[in-house]
Tab-separated table of C-alpha atoms and ligand atoms in Angstrom:
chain	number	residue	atom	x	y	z
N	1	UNK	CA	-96.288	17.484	78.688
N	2	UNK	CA	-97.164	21.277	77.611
N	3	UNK	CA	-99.707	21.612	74.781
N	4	UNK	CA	-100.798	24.809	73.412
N	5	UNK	CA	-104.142	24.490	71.544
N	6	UNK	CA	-105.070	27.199	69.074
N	7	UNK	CA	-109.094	27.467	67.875
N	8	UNK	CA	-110.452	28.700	64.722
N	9	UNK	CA	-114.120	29.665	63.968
N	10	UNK	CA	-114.525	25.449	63.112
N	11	UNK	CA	-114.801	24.587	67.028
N	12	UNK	CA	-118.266	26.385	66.656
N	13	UNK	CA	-119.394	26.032	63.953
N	14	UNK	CA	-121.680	22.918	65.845
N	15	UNK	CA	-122.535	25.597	67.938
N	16	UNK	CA	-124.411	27.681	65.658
N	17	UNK	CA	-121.951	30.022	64.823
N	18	UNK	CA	-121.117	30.664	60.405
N	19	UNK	CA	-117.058	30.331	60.392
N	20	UNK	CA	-115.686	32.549	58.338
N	21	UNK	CA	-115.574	30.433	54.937
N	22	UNK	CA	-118.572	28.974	55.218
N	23	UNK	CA	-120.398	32.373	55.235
N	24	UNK	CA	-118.569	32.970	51.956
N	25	UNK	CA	-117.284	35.761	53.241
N	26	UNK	CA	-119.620	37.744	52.965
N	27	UNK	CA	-122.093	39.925	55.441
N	28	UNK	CA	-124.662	42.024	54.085
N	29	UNK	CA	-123.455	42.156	50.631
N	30	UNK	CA	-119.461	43.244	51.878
N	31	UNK	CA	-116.437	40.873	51.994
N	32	UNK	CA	-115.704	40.524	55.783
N	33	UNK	CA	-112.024	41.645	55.534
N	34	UNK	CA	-113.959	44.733	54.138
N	35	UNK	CA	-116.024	45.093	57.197
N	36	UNK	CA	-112.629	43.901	59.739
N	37	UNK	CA	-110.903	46.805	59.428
N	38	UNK	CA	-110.059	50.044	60.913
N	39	UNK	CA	-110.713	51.612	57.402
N	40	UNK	CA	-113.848	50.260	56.959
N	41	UNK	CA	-114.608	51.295	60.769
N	42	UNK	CA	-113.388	54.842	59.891
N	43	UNK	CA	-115.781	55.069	57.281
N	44	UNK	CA	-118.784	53.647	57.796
N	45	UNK	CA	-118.984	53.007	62.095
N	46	UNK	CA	-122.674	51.379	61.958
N	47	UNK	CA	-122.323	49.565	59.483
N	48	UNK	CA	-119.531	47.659	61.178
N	49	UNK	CA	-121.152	48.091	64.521
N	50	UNK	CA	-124.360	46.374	63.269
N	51	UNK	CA	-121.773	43.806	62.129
N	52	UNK	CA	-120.712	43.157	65.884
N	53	UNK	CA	-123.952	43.562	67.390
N	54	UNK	CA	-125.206	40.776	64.818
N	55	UNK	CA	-121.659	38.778	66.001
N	56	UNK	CA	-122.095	39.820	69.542
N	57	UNK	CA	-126.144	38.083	69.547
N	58	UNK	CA	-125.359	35.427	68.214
N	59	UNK	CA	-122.576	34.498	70.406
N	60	UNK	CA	-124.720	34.942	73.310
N	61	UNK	CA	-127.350	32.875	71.648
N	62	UNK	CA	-125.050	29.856	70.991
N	63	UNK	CA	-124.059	27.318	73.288
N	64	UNK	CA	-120.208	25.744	74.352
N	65	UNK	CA	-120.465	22.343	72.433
N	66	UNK	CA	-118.962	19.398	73.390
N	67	UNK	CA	-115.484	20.148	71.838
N	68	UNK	CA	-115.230	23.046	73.669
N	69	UNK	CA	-116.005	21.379	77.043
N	70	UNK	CA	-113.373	18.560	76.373
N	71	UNK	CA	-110.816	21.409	76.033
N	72	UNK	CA	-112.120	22.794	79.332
N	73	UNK	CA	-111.354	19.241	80.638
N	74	UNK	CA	-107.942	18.889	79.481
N	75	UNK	CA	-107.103	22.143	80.862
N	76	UNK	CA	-107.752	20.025	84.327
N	77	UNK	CA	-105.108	17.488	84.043
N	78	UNK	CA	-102.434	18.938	81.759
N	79	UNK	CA	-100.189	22.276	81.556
N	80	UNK	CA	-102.355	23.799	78.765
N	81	UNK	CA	-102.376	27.168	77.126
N	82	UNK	CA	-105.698	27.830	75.056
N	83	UNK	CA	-105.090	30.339	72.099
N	84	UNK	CA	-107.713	31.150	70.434
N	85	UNK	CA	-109.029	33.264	66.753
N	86	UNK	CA	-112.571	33.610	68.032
N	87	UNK	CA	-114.036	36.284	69.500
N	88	UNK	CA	-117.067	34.724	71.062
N	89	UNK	CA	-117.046	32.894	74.640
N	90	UNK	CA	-117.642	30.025	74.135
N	91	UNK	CA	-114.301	28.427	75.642
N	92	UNK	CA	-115.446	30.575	79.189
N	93	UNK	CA	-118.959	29.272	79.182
N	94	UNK	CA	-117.932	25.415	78.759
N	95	UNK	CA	-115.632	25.899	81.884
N	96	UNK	CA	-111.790	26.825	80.487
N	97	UNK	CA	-110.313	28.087	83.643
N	98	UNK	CA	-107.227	30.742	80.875
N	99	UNK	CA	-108.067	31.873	77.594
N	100	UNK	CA	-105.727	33.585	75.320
N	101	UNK	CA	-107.992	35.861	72.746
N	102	UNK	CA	-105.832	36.935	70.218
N	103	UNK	CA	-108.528	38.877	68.052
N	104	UNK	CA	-110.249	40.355	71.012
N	105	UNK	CA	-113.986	39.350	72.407
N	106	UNK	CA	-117.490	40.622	70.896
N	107	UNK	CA	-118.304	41.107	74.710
N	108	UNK	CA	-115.771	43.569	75.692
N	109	UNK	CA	-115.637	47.357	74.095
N	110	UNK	CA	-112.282	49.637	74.240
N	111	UNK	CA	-111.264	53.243	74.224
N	112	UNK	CA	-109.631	53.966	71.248
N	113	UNK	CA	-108.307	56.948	72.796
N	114	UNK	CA	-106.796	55.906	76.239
N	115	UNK	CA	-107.099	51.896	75.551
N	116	UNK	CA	-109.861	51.726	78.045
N	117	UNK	CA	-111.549	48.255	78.316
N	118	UNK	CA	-115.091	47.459	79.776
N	119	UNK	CA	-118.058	45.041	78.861
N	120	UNK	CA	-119.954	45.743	75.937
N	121	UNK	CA	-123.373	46.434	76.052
N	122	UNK	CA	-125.940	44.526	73.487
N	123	UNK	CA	-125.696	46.945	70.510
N	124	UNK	CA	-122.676	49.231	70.446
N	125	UNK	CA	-123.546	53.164	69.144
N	126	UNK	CA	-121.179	55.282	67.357
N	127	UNK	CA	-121.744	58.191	70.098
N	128	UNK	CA	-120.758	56.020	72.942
N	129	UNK	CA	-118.725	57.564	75.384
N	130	UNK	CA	-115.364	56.352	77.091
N	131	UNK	CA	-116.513	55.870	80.477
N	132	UNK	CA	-112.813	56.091	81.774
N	133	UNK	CA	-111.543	59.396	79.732
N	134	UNK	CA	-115.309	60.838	78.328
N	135	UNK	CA	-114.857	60.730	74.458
N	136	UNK	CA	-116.544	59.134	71.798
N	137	UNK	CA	-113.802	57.177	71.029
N	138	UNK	CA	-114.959	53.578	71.565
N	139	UNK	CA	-114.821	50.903	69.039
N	140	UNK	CA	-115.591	47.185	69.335
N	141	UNK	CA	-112.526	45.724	71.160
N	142	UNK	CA	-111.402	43.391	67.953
N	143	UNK	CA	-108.411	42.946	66.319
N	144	UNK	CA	-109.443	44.325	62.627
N	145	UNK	CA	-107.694	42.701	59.304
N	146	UNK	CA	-103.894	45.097	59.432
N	147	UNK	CA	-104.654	45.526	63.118
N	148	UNK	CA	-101.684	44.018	65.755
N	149	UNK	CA	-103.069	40.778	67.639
N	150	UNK	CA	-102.834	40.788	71.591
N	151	UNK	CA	-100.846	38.613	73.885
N	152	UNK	CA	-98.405	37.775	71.060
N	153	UNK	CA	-95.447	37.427	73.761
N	154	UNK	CA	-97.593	35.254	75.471
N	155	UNK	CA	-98.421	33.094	72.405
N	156	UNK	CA	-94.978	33.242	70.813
N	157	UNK	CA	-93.484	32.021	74.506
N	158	UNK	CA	-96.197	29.112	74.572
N	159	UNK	CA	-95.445	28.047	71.111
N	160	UNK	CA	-91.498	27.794	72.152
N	161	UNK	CA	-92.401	25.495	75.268
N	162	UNK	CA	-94.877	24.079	73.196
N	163	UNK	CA	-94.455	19.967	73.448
N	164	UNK	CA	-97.496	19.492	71.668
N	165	UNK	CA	-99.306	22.096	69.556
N	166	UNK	CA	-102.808	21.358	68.045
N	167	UNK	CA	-104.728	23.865	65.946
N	168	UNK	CA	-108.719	22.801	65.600
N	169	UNK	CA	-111.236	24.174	63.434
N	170	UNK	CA	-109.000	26.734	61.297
N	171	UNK	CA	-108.434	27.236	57.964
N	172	UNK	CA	-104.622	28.403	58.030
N	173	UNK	CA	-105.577	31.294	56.045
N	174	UNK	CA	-105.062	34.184	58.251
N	175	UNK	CA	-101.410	35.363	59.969
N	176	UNK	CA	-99.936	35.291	62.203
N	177	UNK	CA	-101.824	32.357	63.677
N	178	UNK	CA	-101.532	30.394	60.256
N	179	UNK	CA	-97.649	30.710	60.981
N	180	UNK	CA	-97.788	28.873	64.547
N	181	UNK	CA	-97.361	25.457	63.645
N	182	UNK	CA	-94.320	26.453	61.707
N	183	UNK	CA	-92.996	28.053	64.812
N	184	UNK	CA	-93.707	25.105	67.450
N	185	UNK	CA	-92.842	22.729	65.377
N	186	UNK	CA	-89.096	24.322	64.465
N	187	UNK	CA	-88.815	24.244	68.266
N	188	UNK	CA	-89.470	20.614	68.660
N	189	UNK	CA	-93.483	20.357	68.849
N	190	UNK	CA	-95.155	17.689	67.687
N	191	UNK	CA	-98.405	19.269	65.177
N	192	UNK	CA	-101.635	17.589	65.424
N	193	UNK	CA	-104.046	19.231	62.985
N	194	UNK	CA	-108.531	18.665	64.151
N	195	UNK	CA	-110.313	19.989	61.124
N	196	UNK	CA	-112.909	19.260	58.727
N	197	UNK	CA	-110.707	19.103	55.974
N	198	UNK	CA	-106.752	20.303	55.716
N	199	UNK	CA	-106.119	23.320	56.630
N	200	UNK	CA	-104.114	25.712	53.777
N	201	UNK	CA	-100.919	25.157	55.919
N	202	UNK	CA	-101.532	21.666	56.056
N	203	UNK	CA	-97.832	20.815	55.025
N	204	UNK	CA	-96.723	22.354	58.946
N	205	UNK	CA	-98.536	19.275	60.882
N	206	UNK	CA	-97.310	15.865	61.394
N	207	UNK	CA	-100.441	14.524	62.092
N	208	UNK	CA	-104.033	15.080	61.322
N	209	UNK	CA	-107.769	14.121	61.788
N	210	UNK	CA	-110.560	15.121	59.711
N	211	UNK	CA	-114.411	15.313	61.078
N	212	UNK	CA	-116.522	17.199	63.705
N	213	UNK	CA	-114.748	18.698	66.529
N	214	UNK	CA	-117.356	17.939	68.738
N	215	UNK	CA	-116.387	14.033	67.672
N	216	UNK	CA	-112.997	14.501	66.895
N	217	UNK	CA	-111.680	16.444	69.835
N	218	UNK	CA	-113.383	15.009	73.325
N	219	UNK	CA	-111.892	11.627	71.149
N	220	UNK	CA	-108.364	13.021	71.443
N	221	UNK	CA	-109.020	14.708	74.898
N	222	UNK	CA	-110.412	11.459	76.548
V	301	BV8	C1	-101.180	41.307	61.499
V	301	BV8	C2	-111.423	39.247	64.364
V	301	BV8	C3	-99.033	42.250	61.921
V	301	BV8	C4	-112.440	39.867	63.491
V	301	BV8	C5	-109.914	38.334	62.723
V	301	BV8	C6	-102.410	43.203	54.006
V	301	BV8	C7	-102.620	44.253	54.887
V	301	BV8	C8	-102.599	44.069	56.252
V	301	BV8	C9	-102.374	42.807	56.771
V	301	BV8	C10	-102.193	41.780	55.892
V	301	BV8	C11	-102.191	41.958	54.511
V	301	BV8	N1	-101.970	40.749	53.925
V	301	BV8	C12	-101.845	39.800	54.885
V	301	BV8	C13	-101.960	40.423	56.076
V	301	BV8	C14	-101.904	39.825	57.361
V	301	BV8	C15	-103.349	39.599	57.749
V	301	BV8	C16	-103.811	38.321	57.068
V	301	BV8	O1	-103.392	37.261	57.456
V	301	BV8	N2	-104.693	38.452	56.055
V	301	BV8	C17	-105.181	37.277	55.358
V	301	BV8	C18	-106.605	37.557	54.856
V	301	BV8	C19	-104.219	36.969	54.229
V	301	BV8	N3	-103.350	39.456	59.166
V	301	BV8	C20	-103.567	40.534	59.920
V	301	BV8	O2	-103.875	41.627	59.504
V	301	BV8	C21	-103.363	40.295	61.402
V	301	BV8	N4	-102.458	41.272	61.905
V	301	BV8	O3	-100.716	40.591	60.646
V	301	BV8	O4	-100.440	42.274	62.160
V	301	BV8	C22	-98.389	41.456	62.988
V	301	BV8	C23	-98.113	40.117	62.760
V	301	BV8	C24	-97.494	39.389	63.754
V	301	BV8	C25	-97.182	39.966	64.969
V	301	BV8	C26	-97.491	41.296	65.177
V	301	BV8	C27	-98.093	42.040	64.194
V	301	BV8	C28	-104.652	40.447	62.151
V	301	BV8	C29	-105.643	39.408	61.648
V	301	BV8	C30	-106.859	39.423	62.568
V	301	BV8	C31	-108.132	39.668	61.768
V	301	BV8	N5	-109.267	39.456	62.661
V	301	BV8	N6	-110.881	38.126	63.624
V	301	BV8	C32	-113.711	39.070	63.518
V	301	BV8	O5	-113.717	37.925	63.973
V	301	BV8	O6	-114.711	39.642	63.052
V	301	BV8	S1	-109.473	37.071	61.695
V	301	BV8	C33	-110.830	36.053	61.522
V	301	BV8	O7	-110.656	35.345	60.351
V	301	BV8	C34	-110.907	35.026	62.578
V	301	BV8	O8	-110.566	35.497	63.849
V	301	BV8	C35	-109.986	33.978	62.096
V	301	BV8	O9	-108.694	34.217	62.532
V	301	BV8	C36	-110.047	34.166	60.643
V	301	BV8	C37	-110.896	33.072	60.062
V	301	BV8	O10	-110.101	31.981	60.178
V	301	BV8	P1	-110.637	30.626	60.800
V	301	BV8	O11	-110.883	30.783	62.258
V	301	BV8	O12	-109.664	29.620	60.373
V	301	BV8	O13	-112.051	30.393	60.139
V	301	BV8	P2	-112.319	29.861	58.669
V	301	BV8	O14	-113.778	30.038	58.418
V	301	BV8	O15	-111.332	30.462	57.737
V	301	BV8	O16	-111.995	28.284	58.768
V	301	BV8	C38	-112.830	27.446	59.538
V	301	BV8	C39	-112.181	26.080	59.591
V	301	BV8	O17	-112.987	25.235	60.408
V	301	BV8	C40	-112.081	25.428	58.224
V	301	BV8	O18	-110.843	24.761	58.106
V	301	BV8	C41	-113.227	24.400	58.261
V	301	BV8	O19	-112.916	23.229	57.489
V	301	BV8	C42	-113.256	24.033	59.727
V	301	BV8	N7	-114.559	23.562	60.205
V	301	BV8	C43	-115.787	23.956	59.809
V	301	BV8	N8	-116.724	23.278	60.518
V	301	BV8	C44	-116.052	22.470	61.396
V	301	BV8	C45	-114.680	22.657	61.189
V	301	BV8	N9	-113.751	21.978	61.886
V	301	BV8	C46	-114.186	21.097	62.805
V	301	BV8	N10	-115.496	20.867	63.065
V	301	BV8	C47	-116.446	21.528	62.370
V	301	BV8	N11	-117.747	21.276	62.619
């Protein structure tokens, strides 16, 4: 059976990490789609660096939970692809072999310029330098709020094959990932919804099961 999981900011948020809605949004007095974006990094680069570096410690900080470590599990026994919203690495550090970032990774910086990618250091500076082409064109390597998300042939491919989609810990509020159970299900998926409470596209799964991933998911893994 093929399964393609997607993850929202809800797989871990037992590991330390504020989702998106439960941080109302906000981050130092600015709505976070005001902070993901390329205008906001256009005009105001620290502030939205300090934003990452704050994203970036706290990822590093946190630990892989035990929802994340079932997924690592399945990906054992069963033809899996792992999409996820997150930018932190969690899914790596619990021990999943493949995963699909769709909104980038805090721990990887890019070249605006010539698309250069390379590890980020702790705190990112405005004046950092490509280290492939030598300008200061670097930015945070994160898909920003109007910004194209990667892999999408990948994803879109996965979905098709999909037999099983699941989508844990996300809100359905933000496209195109809020439009994937639509798409696996139209091509014969079954949709399993893990979330804390129904998602906004909630109407897209046939199934569903509210609590804590960290209960809910090693539950449905093992
Ligand atoms: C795109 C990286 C075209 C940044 C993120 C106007 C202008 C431009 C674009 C748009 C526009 N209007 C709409 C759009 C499209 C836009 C969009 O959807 N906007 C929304 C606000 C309406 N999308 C885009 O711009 C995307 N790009 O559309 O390009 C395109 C499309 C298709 C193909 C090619 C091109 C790019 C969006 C990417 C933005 N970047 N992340 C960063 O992380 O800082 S999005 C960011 O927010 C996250 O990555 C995540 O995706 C999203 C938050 O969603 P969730 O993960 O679901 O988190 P949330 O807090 O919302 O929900 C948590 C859930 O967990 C809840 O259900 C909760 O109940 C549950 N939970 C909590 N605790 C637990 C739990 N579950 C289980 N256990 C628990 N313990």
């Amino acid at each position: 059976m093929r399964i393609t999981v997607l993850t929202g900011a809800g797989i871990s948020a037992e590991s330390g990490l504020a989702t998106f809605r439960a941080s109302d949004g906000l981050w130092e007095q600015h709505r976070i789609e005001d902070v993901a974006t390329p205008e906001a990094f256009a005009r105001d680069p620290g502030l939205v660096l300090r934003f990452y570096d704050m994203r970036r410690a706290a990822a590093a900080a946190a630990q892989p939970n035990a929802a994340h470590k079932a997924l690592a599990r399945l990906a054992a026994h069963h033809d899996l692809t792992l999409v996820t919203q997150n930018v932190d690495d969690l899914h790596e550090r619990a021990g999943s072999p493949r995963v699909i970032h769709m909104h980038g990774a805090l721990n990887r910086a890019c070249c605006a310029a010539c698309g250069h990618r390379w590890p980020a250091p702790a705190t990112m500076a405005v004046t950092d330098f490509c280290p492939a082409c030598s300008r200061p064109t670097t930015r945070p390597d994160i898909v920003w709020f109007g910004e194209i998300p990667q892999h999408m042939e990948e994803i879109w491919a996965a979905l098709q094959d999909a037999d099983l989609f699941v989508a844990i810990g996300t809100s359905g509020n933000v496209y195109p990932a809020a439009g994937f159970a639509q798409h696996a299900g139209r091509n014969g998926a079954d949709c399993l919804e893990l979330n804390m409470d129904a998602s906004s596209n909630a109407r897209d799964f046939d199934r569903r099961i509210l609590g804590p991933a960290t209960r809910t998911v090693p539950d449905w893994v093992d």
